[in-house]
């Protein structure tokens, strides 16, 4: 059987780069694509010497073409943290609308199966808890998160339309908070923010009273879920995440313990439309994919801390703050 070839957009990003590694490991030829606005070539530097890997420096919001066979497409290009989409709202909207339209057209030309990265943000500030796939969400379209949330909701809608009207093979993963090595230290998300602060000897900034909850999934577990979903025959959205829920204040305390820092938790104002609670219902993933997370938060946080600790000090000092 001939080798299969997969296009991964957002290849230089946190999740994209882990997907590249996984597909290379599984014996695929991988074409990575990224415009490098939020991605970093350091994440995939180790792949450039492999003949199985190619890289296109390209913005998927513009016409997409790659010569030759493409069997699968994974669309992971998008800014994905509140600080990023506050800084680059228009690009965030474009990659989730123009970008996906280009890729769906490209998938048709290549007769490829396409999996798109959606998000728990489609549920907005949820009034149903935990979130099941059939919950429609509570999103403010014109708030600061609207550019991301609505782009991702549009992305799901157009993907389903291509599935229904063009019979394209499509898959939709709704990704909940995920962490691990290669997260950007300055992306403003809570985990790199807290670990960066602890490593620099700064106090940890809890937004609001810290009673809001999140459920954090280690990246290897997430990649396994995505891999299984791609090769399943299920075209509707599937939540992938770790249902272990924790308040942000408790999370800060865990990071203080993990890093052994003498710093304390300090409070900052809660950003607008910050979801009060988030936890995936993963019954569907268990039933359809036989998947559930295996890596505990204690274990995953240790691997992640080891990664951040190994970064050169100048990386650590570059960190931007949301509230700076
Ligand atoms: N947060 C915080 N301090 C920080 C960064 C984030 O308390 O320095 C909070 C944020 O307000 C939110 C939670 O941590 O309630 C998770 O934020 P993140 O940006 O990581 O992702 P979100 O799940 O909100 O998209």
XYZ file of C-alpha atoms and ligand atoms in Angstrom:
349
model
C 0.000 0.000 0.000
C 1.298 3.463 -0.878
C 2.222 5.844 1.909
C -0.469 8.280 3.011
C 0.161 11.998 2.970
C -1.354 14.436 5.455
C -1.532 18.250 5.387
C -1.391 19.862 8.843
C -2.172 23.579 9.059
C -0.843 25.454 12.076
C 2.048 22.973 11.984
C 4.450 25.205 13.915
C 1.975 25.793 16.728
C 1.533 23.966 20.011
C -0.965 21.327 18.871
C 0.059 21.342 15.188
C 3.663 20.465 16.001
C 2.613 17.564 18.247
C 0.350 16.312 15.442
C 3.263 16.466 12.979
C 5.342 14.319 15.355
C 2.542 11.793 15.782
C 1.834 11.384 12.070
C 5.538 11.067 11.243
C 5.784 8.393 13.954
C 2.807 6.551 12.443
C 4.526 6.393 9.020
C 2.779 9.226 7.166
C 4.321 11.805 4.884
C 3.563 15.141 6.511
C 3.142 18.515 4.826
C 3.187 21.273 7.435
C 1.742 24.709 6.706
C 1.917 27.823 8.891
C 2.073 31.593 8.440
C 4.136 31.806 11.653
C 2.081 34.626 13.180
C 1.690 32.720 16.437
C 3.567 29.519 15.515
C 7.292 29.038 16.038
C 9.633 27.081 13.751
C 11.536 25.894 16.836
C 8.613 23.544 17.509
C 9.253 21.646 14.266
C 12.956 22.315 13.685
C 13.766 18.671 14.399
C 11.533 17.547 11.495
C 13.236 19.505 8.693
C 15.971 16.901 8.231
C 13.408 14.159 7.549
C 12.468 13.317 3.969
C 8.929 12.534 5.196
C 8.418 16.182 6.174
C 7.866 19.291 4.032
C 6.955 22.786 5.135
C 5.027 25.576 3.402
C 5.266 29.071 4.891
C 1.771 30.085 3.840
C -1.358 31.774 5.180
C -4.376 29.500 4.644
C -6.655 32.549 4.461
C -5.198 32.856 0.937
C -5.716 30.266 -1.826
C -4.247 26.925 -0.738
C -2.582 24.471 -3.062
C -0.114 21.645 -2.549
C 0.889 19.496 -5.524
C 0.502 15.716 -5.380
C -1.595 13.349 -3.347
C -3.161 14.499 -0.069
C -5.200 11.926 1.848
C -5.952 13.801 5.055
C -6.098 17.422 6.175
C -5.982 18.606 9.784
C -6.913 22.262 10.143
C -5.177 23.562 13.272
C -4.186 27.025 12.096
C -5.650 29.714 14.352
C -4.658 32.020 17.165
C -5.979 30.171 20.198
C -5.492 32.216 23.343
C -7.463 35.230 24.549
C -4.354 37.436 24.417
C -3.741 36.447 20.773
C -7.225 37.059 19.546
C -7.364 40.391 21.317
C -4.173 41.381 19.469
C -5.085 39.939 16.051
C -8.871 39.752 15.881
C -9.183 40.085 12.093
C -6.697 37.288 11.334
C -8.543 35.140 13.873
C -11.810 35.677 12.015
C -10.185 35.152 8.618
C -8.485 31.855 9.382
C -11.729 30.429 10.772
C -13.780 31.574 7.771
C -11.751 32.247 4.593
C -9.120 29.724 5.715
C -11.544 26.866 6.263
C -13.348 27.672 3.012
C -10.075 27.358 1.099
C -9.231 24.097 2.845
C -12.649 22.542 2.265
C -12.357 23.381 -1.437
C -8.854 21.942 -1.462
C -10.108 18.782 0.302
C -12.688 18.310 -2.458
C -10.054 18.680 -5.191
C -7.831 16.086 -3.479
C -10.676 13.855 -2.351
C -9.194 14.086 1.142
C -10.776 13.617 4.550
C -10.592 16.798 6.644
C -10.603 17.155 10.425
C -11.095 20.604 11.887
C -10.018 21.901 15.288
C -13.031 23.347 17.008
C -13.162 24.339 20.643
C -15.057 24.366 23.902
C -15.394 28.109 23.207
C -18.346 27.251 20.945
C -20.192 26.732 24.261
C -19.254 30.286 25.366
C -19.989 30.917 29.057
C -21.992 27.697 29.399
C -25.273 27.387 31.237
C -25.160 23.581 30.894
C -22.561 21.755 32.952
C -20.674 19.612 32.066
C -20.874 20.485 28.381
C -22.337 17.858 26.069
C -21.997 18.074 22.285
C -25.718 18.754 21.869
C -25.544 21.978 23.936
C -25.719 25.006 21.584
C -23.804 27.403 23.741
C -24.011 30.878 25.230
C -21.736 33.114 23.166
C -21.492 36.906 23.022
C -20.803 37.533 19.306
C -19.525 41.086 19.830
C -17.452 40.569 22.983
C -13.650 40.222 22.954
C -13.898 36.435 22.561
C -16.507 36.713 19.805
C -13.907 36.815 17.010
C -12.647 33.392 18.020
C -15.895 31.806 19.188
C -17.924 32.859 16.170
C -15.151 31.949 13.708
C -15.061 28.474 15.216
C -18.851 28.204 15.140
C -18.881 29.281 11.483
C -16.117 26.761 10.844
C -18.285 23.966 12.207
C -21.272 25.159 10.152
C -19.418 25.314 6.834
C -17.720 21.976 7.518
C -21.107 20.318 8.121
C -22.449 21.988 4.960
C -19.608 20.522 2.863
C -20.285 17.178 4.496
C -24.013 17.304 3.755
C -24.017 18.925 0.314
C -20.713 17.749 -1.146
C -20.481 14.455 0.781
C -17.009 15.418 1.891
C -15.524 13.252 4.645
C -15.290 15.589 7.625
C -14.469 15.320 11.334
C -14.907 17.950 14.059
C -13.040 17.896 17.369
C -14.091 20.263 20.159
C -10.918 20.798 22.121
C -11.042 21.757 25.798
C -8.166 23.444 27.671
C -4.992 21.566 26.796
C -1.461 22.013 28.118
C 2.002 20.603 27.672
C 5.451 21.259 26.249
C 5.651 23.840 23.404
C 2.913 26.062 24.747
C 4.080 29.593 24.192
C 5.311 31.125 27.406
C 3.815 34.479 26.430
C 0.472 33.338 25.039
C -1.285 34.664 28.145
C -3.001 31.394 28.991
C -3.183 30.509 32.614
C -0.679 27.669 32.720
C 2.265 29.353 30.962
C 1.386 32.569 32.814
C 1.558 30.891 36.240
C 4.649 28.777 35.519
C 6.442 31.747 33.891
C 5.641 33.924 36.908
C 6.843 31.261 39.339
C 10.099 30.830 37.399
C 10.741 34.583 37.311
C 9.955 34.992 41.008
C 6.776 37.007 40.430
C 3.431 36.631 42.160
C 0.848 34.528 40.314
C -1.974 36.578 38.829
C -5.406 35.097 39.467
C -8.107 36.846 37.463
C -11.283 37.573 39.405
C -11.776 35.669 42.647
C -10.390 32.503 41.058
C -13.601 30.543 41.566
C -14.011 30.012 37.803
C -13.226 26.445 36.767
C -11.363 24.780 33.903
C -10.504 21.151 33.129
C -6.981 20.637 31.812
C -5.977 17.880 29.390
C -2.371 16.844 28.776
C -1.368 17.215 25.135
C -0.496 13.534 24.496
C -3.983 12.479 25.573
C -5.536 15.072 23.277
C -3.438 13.998 20.270
C -4.489 10.372 20.823
C -8.161 11.419 20.832
C -7.737 13.406 17.615
C -5.911 10.538 15.937
C -8.722 8.138 16.804
C -11.391 10.598 15.666
C -9.747 11.078 12.262
C -9.896 7.345 11.600
C -13.394 6.889 12.995
C -16.466 7.184 10.784
C -18.171 9.838 12.939
C -18.794 13.207 11.253
C -20.414 15.115 14.139
C -18.542 17.092 16.793
C -16.786 15.176 19.564
C -15.534 16.736 22.829
C -11.952 15.842 23.639
C -10.678 16.975 27.009
C -10.018 15.892 30.554
C -13.113 16.060 32.785
C -11.058 16.652 35.972
C -12.259 20.113 36.936
C -10.449 22.594 39.173
C -10.880 26.236 40.194
C -8.238 28.650 38.943
C -7.314 29.527 42.531
C -6.668 25.851 43.365
C -4.747 25.539 40.122
C -2.526 28.447 41.183
C -1.910 26.713 44.507
C -0.905 23.527 42.660
C 1.608 25.495 40.575
C 3.064 27.116 43.712
C 3.543 23.660 45.210
C 4.959 22.167 41.997
C 7.504 24.937 41.464
C 8.358 25.461 45.124
C 8.150 29.219 44.644
C 7.833 31.561 47.627
C 5.484 33.805 45.672
C 1.790 34.165 46.414
C -1.461 34.475 44.494
C -2.549 38.050 43.728
C -5.780 39.092 42.068
C -6.440 41.030 38.871
C -9.769 41.994 37.336
C -11.633 39.218 35.554
C -11.564 39.718 31.752
C -14.914 40.332 30.042
C -16.978 37.216 29.192
C -14.545 34.876 30.952
C -16.448 31.554 31.207
C -17.336 30.731 34.829
C -17.146 26.980 34.432
C -15.928 24.467 31.896
C -15.790 20.691 31.918
C -16.258 18.333 28.999
C -18.769 15.528 29.008
C -16.697 12.900 27.199
C -19.305 10.119 27.006
C -19.261 10.349 23.207
C -15.492 10.027 22.948
C -15.589 7.027 25.291
C -18.383 5.361 23.321
C -17.327 6.153 19.753
C -13.537 6.281 20.031
C -12.899 4.132 23.104
C -10.883 7.138 24.290
C -10.370 8.765 27.626
C -7.437 10.666 29.115
C -4.755 8.642 30.874
C -2.347 11.266 32.180
C -3.157 12.814 35.554
C -2.726 16.536 36.133
C 0.106 15.857 38.600
C 2.041 13.895 35.969
C 1.269 16.231 33.057
C 2.178 19.332 35.046
C 5.517 17.802 35.941
C 6.404 17.153 32.270
C 5.282 20.666 31.384
C 7.241 22.298 34.187
C 10.362 20.362 33.126
C 9.910 21.753 29.608
C 9.524 25.378 30.728
C 12.465 25.006 33.086
C 14.680 23.848 30.234
C 14.048 27.014 28.169
C 16.853 29.596 27.919
C 16.424 32.504 30.404
C 15.931 35.059 27.592
C 12.773 33.158 26.542
C 11.488 33.409 30.073
C 12.027 37.143 30.243
C 10.232 37.845 26.950
C 6.919 36.994 28.556
C 4.176 39.496 27.891
C 1.377 40.009 30.346
C -2.218 40.393 29.387
C -2.593 43.252 31.784
C 0.739 44.969 30.991
N -6.321 33.334 34.190
C -5.821 33.793 35.378
N -4.570 34.364 35.389
C -3.800 34.478 34.278
C -4.313 33.978 33.057
C -5.587 33.412 33.049
O -6.465 33.713 36.433
O -2.667 35.017 34.371
C -7.680 32.722 34.186
C -8.626 33.248 33.110
O -9.294 34.404 33.537
C -9.549 32.066 32.923
C -8.656 30.845 33.198
O -7.533 31.345 33.909
O -10.581 32.084 33.870
C -8.182 30.152 31.938
O -7.685 31.141 31.086
P -6.951 30.810 29.713
O -6.608 32.109 29.088
O -5.854 29.854 29.958
O -8.016 30.040 28.826
P -9.592 30.121 28.610
O -10.054 28.833 29.150
O -10.178 31.279 29.388
O -9.764 30.276 27.160
